[in-house]
Amino acid sequence: TTPAEVAALPITNRRVITFSESEDGNTFYLAVDGSGPREYDPSRDDITVTLGAVEEWTLRNVSGERHVFHIHQLDFLVTSINGQAQPPDVLRDVVDLPYAQNGVPGEVKVIIPFTNPIMVGRFVYHCHIVGHEDAGMMANLVVLAPGQSAMAPARMAGSTFNTSALT
């Protein structure tokens, strides 16, 4: 899939993912669509998508420091950074999020095509700064095959999985 092809796909859903941190800067959070800040929990599915969906995510950084969005298994198209349109010239799996300034969050909009059957399963998205990821700024994403209603929740629950290996 080319960047221009992704740009032409009809959007099937929109989400807002908010990157934040504790006041002391030692714990990091992700929130989905106003869910409230959450630290990573390997047994929780934060987003579920059906294969074939094309989603626009607004990645919002409400903290005063940089975060770097990274998603496993797929690439996305950056369409705007802080309201400035971006050319559809490259697909990425990582993008810097501008930090909040004067109370205004930094914002990046991306289009994510959940269209390749290889991505069916459970994987993560997170801040690509390892210290932030390890301190909670990571979440689980599930892509279901058409007609599939859920994934077995026990796959990650109770596993000893090293978040450092996910970068």
XYZ file of N, CA, C and O in Angstrom:
668
model
N 0.847 -1.188 0.000
C 0.000 0.000 0.000
C 0.887 1.244 0.000
O 1.815 1.350 0.803
N 0.574 2.162 -0.858
C 1.349 3.404 -0.938
C 0.734 4.464 -0.022
O -0.445 4.367 0.340
N 1.502 5.496 0.328
C 0.940 6.590 1.136
C -0.292 7.221 0.484
O -1.283 7.509 1.162
N -0.272 7.421 -0.832
C -1.418 8.019 -1.524
C -2.646 7.108 -1.444
O -3.775 7.591 -1.283
N -2.430 5.806 -1.532
C -3.551 4.865 -1.399
C -4.146 4.919 -0.002
O -5.371 4.899 0.165
N -3.302 5.006 1.034
C -3.801 5.121 2.413
C -4.586 6.415 2.574
O -5.663 6.441 3.167
N -4.067 7.510 2.028
C -4.748 8.807 2.135
C -6.138 8.769 1.501
O -7.040 9.486 1.942
N -6.333 7.931 0.489
C -7.614 7.861 -0.223
C -8.622 6.912 0.431
O -9.796 6.910 0.049
N -8.198 6.126 1.411
C -9.108 5.166 2.042
C -10.157 5.884 2.895
O -9.842 6.852 3.583
N -11.397 5.408 2.876
C -12.415 6.018 3.738
C -12.172 5.655 5.201
O -11.896 4.501 5.523
N -12.278 6.654 6.068
C -12.080 6.460 7.511
C -13.309 5.751 8.082
O -14.439 6.183 7.853
N -13.092 4.670 8.843
C -14.204 3.932 9.444
C -14.400 4.263 10.918
O -15.455 3.956 11.480
N -13.386 4.869 11.565
C -13.493 5.211 12.987
C -12.413 6.231 13.340
O -11.365 6.269 12.703
N -12.705 7.030 14.352
C -11.730 8.005 14.855
C -11.524 7.777 16.343
O -12.478 7.470 17.059
N -10.294 7.965 16.789
C -9.953 7.820 18.209
C -9.017 8.947 18.615
O -8.299 9.501 17.784
N -9.003 9.221 19.916
C -8.038 10.149 20.495
C -7.226 9.364 21.517
O -7.789 8.775 22.451
N -5.912 9.348 21.335
C -4.992 8.687 22.258
C -4.209 9.795 22.955
O -3.531 10.581 22.285
N -4.312 9.855 24.279
C -3.672 10.924 25.034
C -2.473 10.396 25.802
O -2.579 9.413 26.538
N -1.342 11.052 25.606
C -0.082 10.737 26.276
C 0.067 11.714 27.444
O 0.030 12.933 27.236
N 0.242 11.188 28.653
C 0.387 12.054 29.829
C 1.319 11.391 30.829
O 1.760 10.258 30.637
N 1.591 12.101 31.910
C 2.477 11.567 32.939
C 2.104 12.125 34.295
O 1.375 13.109 34.391
N 2.629 11.479 35.328
C 2.369 11.936 36.687
C 3.080 13.266 36.925
O 4.004 13.637 36.190
N 2.640 13.964 37.955
C 3.216 15.273 38.248
C 4.715 15.204 38.509
O 5.461 16.104 38.138
N 5.174 14.095 39.126
C 6.608 13.961 39.409
C 7.391 13.449 38.195
O 8.616 13.343 38.235
N 6.696 13.108 37.101
C 7.368 12.669 35.880
C 7.933 11.262 35.933
O 8.734 10.882 35.088
N 7.490 10.451 36.909
C 8.024 9.099 37.051
C 7.096 8.003 36.527
O 7.510 6.865 36.405
N 5.838 8.334 36.274
C 4.882 7.359 35.770
C 4.233 7.946 34.530
O 3.892 9.122 34.503
N 4.066 7.101 33.520
C 3.571 7.562 32.229
C 2.293 6.813 31.868
O 2.145 5.643 32.205
N 1.390 7.508 31.154
C 0.067 6.969 30.891
C -0.347 7.150 29.433
O 0.089 8.086 28.768
N -1.261 6.281 29.014
C -1.988 6.442 27.762
C -3.471 6.371 28.088
O -3.886 5.601 28.955
N -4.261 7.176 27.412
C -5.718 7.132 27.550
C -6.306 7.019 26.153
O -5.776 7.583 25.195
N -7.408 6.282 26.044
C -8.093 6.100 24.768
C -9.476 6.720 24.867
O -10.265 6.342 25.740
N -9.749 7.682 24.005
C -11.075 8.292 23.910
C -11.626 8.717 25.271
O -12.772 8.415 25.608
N -10.800 9.384 26.052
C -11.267 9.913 27.333
C -11.405 8.883 28.440
O -12.059 9.142 29.451
N -10.791 7.718 28.281
C -10.898 6.650 29.285
C -10.248 7.026 30.608
O -10.460 6.367 31.601
N -9.459 8.057 30.619
C -8.673 8.387 31.802
C -7.305 7.754 31.662
O -7.152 6.723 30.991
N -6.294 8.374 32.261
C -4.927 7.868 32.116
C -4.769 6.469 32.704
O -5.258 6.197 33.790
N -4.100 5.620 31.946
C -3.875 4.239 32.385
C -2.421 3.853 32.206
O -1.845 4.088 31.154
N -1.875 3.206 33.229
C -0.566 2.568 33.097
C -0.765 1.256 32.349
O -1.854 0.677 32.364
N 0.299 0.770 31.749
C 0.224 -0.474 30.987
C -0.198 -1.649 31.855
O 0.288 -1.827 32.970
N -1.096 -2.444 31.323
C -1.535 -3.690 31.948
C -1.527 -4.747 30.844
O -2.326 -4.666 29.909
N -0.621 -5.726 30.925
C -0.516 -6.708 29.841
C -1.779 -7.542 29.656
O -1.972 -8.128 28.595
N -2.660 -7.594 30.647
C -3.871 -8.406 30.525
C -5.072 -7.615 29.999
O -6.122 -8.188 29.764
N -4.910 -6.316 29.797
C -6.035 -5.479 29.342
C -5.907 -5.191 27.846
O -4.843 -4.847 27.356
N -7.013 -5.328 27.124
C -7.053 -4.903 25.723
C -7.587 -3.480 25.693
O -8.716 -3.224 26.108
N -6.769 -2.540 25.239
C -7.143 -1.131 25.258
C -7.949 -0.725 24.027
O -8.813 0.140 24.109
N -7.650 -1.316 22.881
C -8.369 -1.036 21.643
C -8.580 -2.356 20.913
O -7.666 -3.178 20.829
N -9.786 -2.535 20.384
C -10.089 -3.685 19.535
C -10.592 -3.169 18.199
O -11.453 -2.286 18.146
N -10.030 -3.707 17.125
C -10.332 -3.283 15.765
C -10.593 -4.542 14.937
O -9.972 -5.579 15.175
N -11.471 -4.449 13.959
C -11.686 -5.558 13.038
C -10.863 -5.318 11.765
O -10.815 -4.195 11.262
N -10.232 -6.376 11.295
C -9.456 -6.300 10.067
C -10.294 -5.657 8.967
O -11.459 -5.988 8.784
N -9.694 -4.708 8.265
C -10.382 -3.974 7.213
C -10.706 -2.547 7.625
O -10.985 -1.705 6.773
N -10.667 -2.273 8.927
C -10.931 -0.915 9.408
C -9.807 0.022 8.974
O -8.658 -0.392 8.788
N -10.163 1.286 8.817
C -9.185 2.345 8.541
C -9.505 3.442 9.552
O -10.577 4.040 9.498
N -8.600 3.665 10.492
C -8.882 4.588 11.589
C -7.996 5.825 11.531
O -6.830 5.745 11.144
N -8.588 6.939 11.939
C -7.816 8.158 12.135
C -7.628 8.316 13.639
O -8.596 8.360 14.391
N -6.378 8.365 14.056
C -6.060 8.566 15.471
C -5.481 9.959 15.644
O -4.575 10.367 14.897
N -5.999 10.676 16.622
C -5.406 11.929 17.051
C -4.539 11.593 18.249
O -5.042 11.130 19.279
N -3.240 11.759 18.101
C -2.270 11.473 19.153
C -1.999 12.783 19.876
O -1.428 13.703 19.300
N -2.439 12.868 21.114
C -2.400 14.131 21.857
C -1.409 14.014 23.013
O -1.532 13.135 23.851
N -0.439 14.911 23.040
C 0.559 14.952 24.110
C 0.227 16.128 25.026
O 0.398 17.283 24.646
N -0.240 15.826 26.238
C -0.612 16.886 27.178
C 0.516 17.200 28.159
O 0.357 18.055 29.027
N 1.637 16.512 28.020
C 2.768 16.741 28.931
C 3.730 17.777 28.354
O 3.637 18.136 27.184
N 4.646 18.215 29.181
C 5.616 19.223 28.773
C 6.889 18.640 28.216
O 7.895 19.342 28.107
N 6.871 17.361 27.873
C 8.053 16.764 27.251
C 7.650 15.935 26.041
O 6.509 15.534 25.885
N 8.629 15.669 25.212
C 8.412 14.940 23.970
C 8.076 13.481 24.255
O 8.611 12.866 25.171
N 7.180 12.944 23.446
C 6.915 11.508 23.409
C 6.992 11.086 21.955
O 6.843 11.910 21.047
N 7.233 9.807 21.732
C 7.392 9.274 20.382
C 6.439 8.092 20.228
O 6.620 7.063 20.872
N 5.423 8.254 19.396
C 4.450 7.188 19.166
C 5.048 6.126 18.261
O 5.619 6.432 17.215
N 4.890 4.866 18.675
C 5.343 3.721 17.874
C 4.275 2.648 17.965
O 3.726 2.395 19.029
N 3.974 2.022 16.835
C 2.998 0.934 16.807
C 3.636 -0.270 16.130
O 4.392 -0.126 15.168
N 3.351 -1.445 16.656
C 3.890 -2.678 16.088
C 2.959 -3.196 14.988
O 1.789 -2.850 14.939
N 3.484 -4.021 14.114
C 2.767 -4.770 13.101
C 2.327 -3.985 11.860
O 1.876 -4.594 10.913
N 2.344 -2.659 11.885
C 1.803 -1.935 10.739
C 2.407 -0.549 10.622
O 3.095 -0.077 11.512
N 2.122 0.078 9.511
C 2.561 1.450 9.252
C 1.348 2.357 9.186
O 0.227 1.900 8.967
N 1.579 3.654 9.359
C 0.511 4.646 9.323
C 0.964 5.848 8.517
O 2.145 6.021 8.232
N -0.007 6.689 8.179
C 0.241 7.911 7.431
C 0.013 9.099 8.353
O -1.058 9.219 8.947
N 1.001 9.972 8.492
C 0.841 11.203 9.268
C 0.149 12.222 8.371
O 0.636 12.530 7.278
N -0.998 12.750 8.821
C -1.747 13.713 8.006
C -1.600 15.147 8.508
O -1.738 16.081 7.722
N -1.346 15.331 9.816
C -1.121 16.690 10.321
C -0.322 16.658 11.610
O -0.390 15.693 12.379
N 0.448 17.721 11.824
C 1.212 17.916 13.068
C 0.880 19.313 13.558
O 1.120 20.304 12.849
N 0.293 19.371 14.753
C -0.153 20.647 15.325
C -0.962 21.473 14.328
O -0.771 22.677 14.179
N -1.865 20.792 13.623
C -2.762 21.472 12.697
C -2.185 21.765 11.323
O -2.891 22.239 10.447
N -0.905 21.468 11.118
C -0.260 21.705 9.822
C -0.349 20.426 8.984
O 0.195 19.388 9.367
N -1.013 20.517 7.838
C -1.156 19.360 6.952
C 0.219 18.843 6.534
O 1.145 19.621 6.302
N 0.332 17.530 6.450
C 1.567 16.881 6.026
C 1.334 16.194 4.682
O 0.260 15.628 4.447
N 2.313 16.212 3.794
C 2.130 15.559 2.487
C 2.059 14.041 2.656
O 2.748 13.481 3.514
N 1.236 13.369 1.845
C 1.133 11.905 1.932
C 2.285 11.234 1.198
O 2.090 10.574 0.181
N 3.507 11.410 1.734
C 4.679 10.942 0.986
C 5.390 9.734 1.585
O 6.230 9.141 0.928
N 5.062 9.349 2.833
C 5.755 8.218 3.437
C 4.875 7.586 4.515
O 4.138 8.284 5.204
N 4.952 6.260 4.613
C 4.300 5.552 5.704
C 5.329 5.336 6.799
O 6.510 5.107 6.517
N 4.892 5.408 8.045
C 5.809 5.308 9.186
C 5.283 4.313 10.208
O 4.104 3.968 10.205
N 6.149 3.933 11.139
C 5.701 3.188 12.316
C 6.088 3.933 13.592
O 5.877 3.447 14.693
N 6.632 5.140 13.428
C 7.033 5.963 14.563
C 6.905 7.439 14.159
O 7.139 7.793 13.002
N 6.486 8.282 15.138
C 6.422 9.720 14.887
C 6.604 10.461 16.216
O 6.084 10.042 17.244
N 7.376 11.543 16.179
C 7.550 12.398 17.352
C 6.266 13.174 17.609
O 5.659 13.702 16.675
N 5.876 13.252 18.881
C 4.711 14.045 19.266
C 5.192 15.335 19.898
O 5.929 15.296 20.888
N 4.781 16.476 19.367
C 5.184 17.730 20.006
C 4.600 17.800 21.419
O 3.531 17.265 21.685
N 5.309 18.469 22.303
C 4.851 18.588 23.688
C 3.885 19.755 23.821
O 3.794 20.628 22.957
N 3.141 19.739 24.932
C 2.183 20.810 25.208
C 2.940 22.116 25.453
O 4.003 22.121 26.076
N 2.373 23.217 24.959
C 2.948 24.538 25.182
C 1.829 25.501 25.564
O 0.796 25.539 24.887
N 2.042 26.246 26.644
C 1.050 27.209 27.126
C -0.325 26.573 27.306
O -1.350 27.160 26.967
N -0.335 25.339 27.813
C -1.592 24.639 28.067
C -2.246 24.031 26.843
O -3.327 23.444 26.944
N -1.607 24.150 25.677
C -2.161 23.585 24.443
C -1.417 22.284 24.129
O -0.200 22.303 23.930
N -2.133 21.145 24.086
C -1.460 19.875 23.800
C -0.836 19.861 22.409
O -1.350 20.501 21.487
N 0.251 19.119 22.267
C 0.790 18.816 20.946
C -0.098 17.757 20.324
O -0.639 16.905 21.033
N -0.254 17.797 18.999
C -1.183 16.878 18.366
C -0.680 16.423 17.005
O -0.237 17.238 16.197
N -0.771 15.120 16.789
C -0.441 14.529 15.491
C -1.628 13.673 15.079
O -2.129 12.883 15.872
N -2.079 13.836 13.832
C -3.160 12.990 13.304
C -2.552 11.993 12.332
O -1.710 12.359 11.499
N -2.994 10.743 12.476
C -2.505 9.670 11.617
C -3.681 8.856 11.093
O -4.728 8.774 11.739
N -3.481 8.264 9.925
C -4.439 7.294 9.388
C -3.772 5.927 9.477
O -2.655 5.740 8.973
N -4.474 4.998 10.125
C -3.940 3.651 10.315
C -4.819 2.664 9.557
O -5.978 2.463 9.907
N -4.267 2.028 8.507
C -5.038 1.030 7.756
C -4.845 -0.366 8.367
O -3.767 -0.944 8.289
N -5.885 -0.876 8.980
C -5.850 -2.221 9.547
C -6.322 -3.190 8.464
O -7.377 -3.808 8.580
N -5.553 -3.297 7.398
C -6.019 -3.996 6.206
C -5.208 -5.236 5.820
O -5.664 -6.013 4.989
N -4.045 -5.427 6.386
C -3.204 -6.563 6.024
C -3.508 -7.732 6.958
O -3.339 -7.604 8.174
N -3.937 -8.875 6.451
C -4.300 -10.010 7.306
C -3.192 -10.469 8.257
O -3.475 -11.081 9.280
N -1.945 -10.136 7.954
C -0.846 -10.553 8.831
C -0.953 -9.904 10.211
O -0.391 -10.399 11.175
N -1.693 -8.807 10.329
C -1.758 -8.100 11.611
C -2.836 -8.618 12.541
O -2.961 -8.120 13.656
N -3.605 -9.607 12.152
C -4.609 -10.155 13.067
C -3.893 -10.709 14.289
O -2.937 -11.471 14.176
N -4.331 -10.276 15.459
C -3.722 -10.717 16.710
C -3.633 -9.574 17.698
O -4.285 -8.539 17.559
N -2.814 -9.759 18.719
C -2.646 -8.782 19.792
C -1.220 -8.249 19.751
O -0.263 -9.016 19.668
N -1.078 -6.932 19.791
C 0.239 -6.304 19.815
C 0.131 -4.967 20.514
O -0.929 -4.598 21.004
N 1.228 -4.244 20.575
C 1.260 -3.024 21.388
C 1.517 -1.777 20.558
O 2.025 -1.832 19.449
N 1.146 -0.650 21.147
C 1.597 0.671 20.730
C 2.088 1.345 22.002
O 1.646 1.020 23.105
N 3.059 2.262 21.850
C 3.685 2.812 23.050
C 4.543 4.019 22.703
O 4.751 4.342 21.532
N 5.045 4.662 23.758
C 6.064 5.689 23.563
C 7.367 4.965 23.273
O 7.737 4.025 23.982
N 8.055 5.386 22.249
C 9.283 4.712 21.841
C 10.488 5.142 22.662
O 11.597 4.673 22.422
N 10.295 6.029 23.619
C 11.349 6.349 24.582
C 11.261 5.274 25.661
O 10.262 5.177 26.377
N 12.280 4.435 25.757
C 12.221 3.231 26.583
C 11.867 3.531 28.040
O 11.058 2.819 28.636
N 12.413 4.589 28.611
C 12.087 4.925 29.993
C 10.613 5.239 30.186
O 10.032 4.926 31.232
N 9.980 5.842 29.192
C 8.550 6.158 29.277
C 7.718 4.879 29.100
O 6.764 4.643 29.833
N 8.105 4.072 28.126
C 7.420 2.796 27.887
C 7.479 1.911 29.124
O 6.465 1.379 29.579
N 8.678 1.760 29.687
C 8.857 0.903 30.859
C 8.147 1.432 32.092
O 7.836 0.677 33.008
N 7.865 2.740 32.127
C 7.183 3.346 33.269
C 5.678 3.479 33.022
O 5.007 4.248 33.699
N 5.138 2.747 32.041
C 3.693 2.649 31.898
C 3.072 3.133 30.613
O 1.877 2.920 30.381
N 3.818 3.794 29.714
C 3.232 4.413 28.519
C 3.190 3.424 27.358
O 3.895 3.557 26.354
N 2.327 2.415 27.516
C 2.161 1.383 26.503
C 0.749 0.836 26.641
O 0.158 0.867 27.717
N 0.184 0.329 25.542
C -1.168 -0.222 25.549
C -1.266 -1.363 24.549
O -0.455 -1.472 23.634
N -2.281 -2.194 24.742
C -2.517 -3.349 23.872
C -3.592 -3.054 22.843
O -4.606 -2.424 23.148
N -3.348 -3.545 21.643
C -4.268 -3.408 20.522
C -4.566 -4.805 20.011
O -3.652 -5.627 19.863
N -5.835 -5.077 19.761
C -6.251 -6.363 19.206
C -6.892 -6.118 17.851
O -7.781 -5.268 17.726
N -6.435 -6.850 16.844
C -7.064 -6.823 15.522
C -7.717 -8.182 15.322
O -7.046 -9.221 15.361
N -9.047 -8.155 15.145
C -9.824 -9.376 14.968
C -10.061 -9.637 13.489
O -10.232 -8.701 12.703
N -10.113 -10.904 13.127
C -10.499 -11.277 11.771
C -11.987 -10.972 11.603
O -12.731 -10.990 12.588
N -12.440 -10.689 10.395
C -13.878 -10.459 10.194
C -14.685 -11.637 10.733
O -14.330 -12.791 10.516
N -15.740 -11.335 11.489
C -16.574 -12.379 12.083
C -16.089 -12.863 13.432
O -16.819 -13.529 14.154
N -14.854 -12.548 13.787
C -14.315 -12.948 15.092
C -14.805 -11.941 16.123
O -14.750 -10.733 15.902
N -15.296 -12.423 17.272
C -15.857 -11.507 18.264
C -14.886 -11.167 19.387
O -15.061 -10.154 20.055
N -13.895 -11.998 19.632
C -12.931 -11.719 20.702
C -11.716 -12.608 20.519
O -11.756 -13.613 19.827
N -10.632 -12.207 21.199
C -9.432 -13.047 21.263
C -9.392 -13.677 22.632
O -9.904 -13.110 23.587
N -8.761 -14.799 22.740
C -8.586 -15.423 24.054
C -7.796 -14.473 24.935
O -6.676 -14.095 24.601
N -8.360 -14.030 26.064
C -7.690 -13.027 26.895
C -6.465 -13.547 27.619
O -5.645 -12.766 28.054
N -6.292 -14.844 27.724
C -5.203 -15.388 28.533
C -3.847 -15.341 27.845
O -2.845 -15.646 28.456
N -3.790 -14.953 26.579
C -2.510 -14.966 25.870
C -1.418 -14.176 26.572
O -0.310 -14.622 26.679
N -1.720 -12.979 27.022
C -0.720 -12.156 27.689
C -0.885 -12.178 29.196
O 0.043 -11.930 29.923
N -2.073 -12.438 29.673
C -2.321 -12.405 31.107
C -1.430 -13.424 31.800
O -1.346 -14.570 31.395
N -0.749 -12.977 32.825
C 0.104 -13.854 33.597
C 1.422 -14.196 32.936
O 2.244 -14.879 33.514
N 1.630 -13.727 31.732
C 2.905 -14.031 31.078
C 3.980 -13.121 31.649
O 3.704 -12.056 32.174
N 5.188 -13.556 31.546
C 6.303 -12.718 31.985
C 6.923 -12.143 30.746
O 7.806 -12.716 30.141
N 6.415 -11.013 30.348
C 6.904 -10.484 29.107
C 7.622 -9.200 29.329
O 7.241 -8.394 30.118
N 8.784 -9.160 28.714
C 9.726 -8.074 28.915
C 9.378 -6.928 27.970
O 9.531 -7.048 26.770
N 8.913 -5.834 28.549
C 8.512 -4.702 27.702
C 9.699 -4.090 26.968
O 9.525 -3.517 25.910
N 10.898 -4.254 27.476
C 12.071 -3.706 26.784
C 12.298 -4.388 25.450
O 12.828 -3.809 24.526
N 11.872 -5.643 25.337
C 12.053 -6.388 24.100
C 11.078 -5.943 23.026
O 11.195 -6.339 21.883
N 10.108 -5.103 23.374
C 9.085 -4.690 22.415
C 9.506 -3.490 21.578
O 8.803 -3.096 20.678
N 10.612 -2.858 21.875
C 10.984 -1.656 21.162
C 11.646 -1.964 19.842
O 12.076 -3.036 19.570
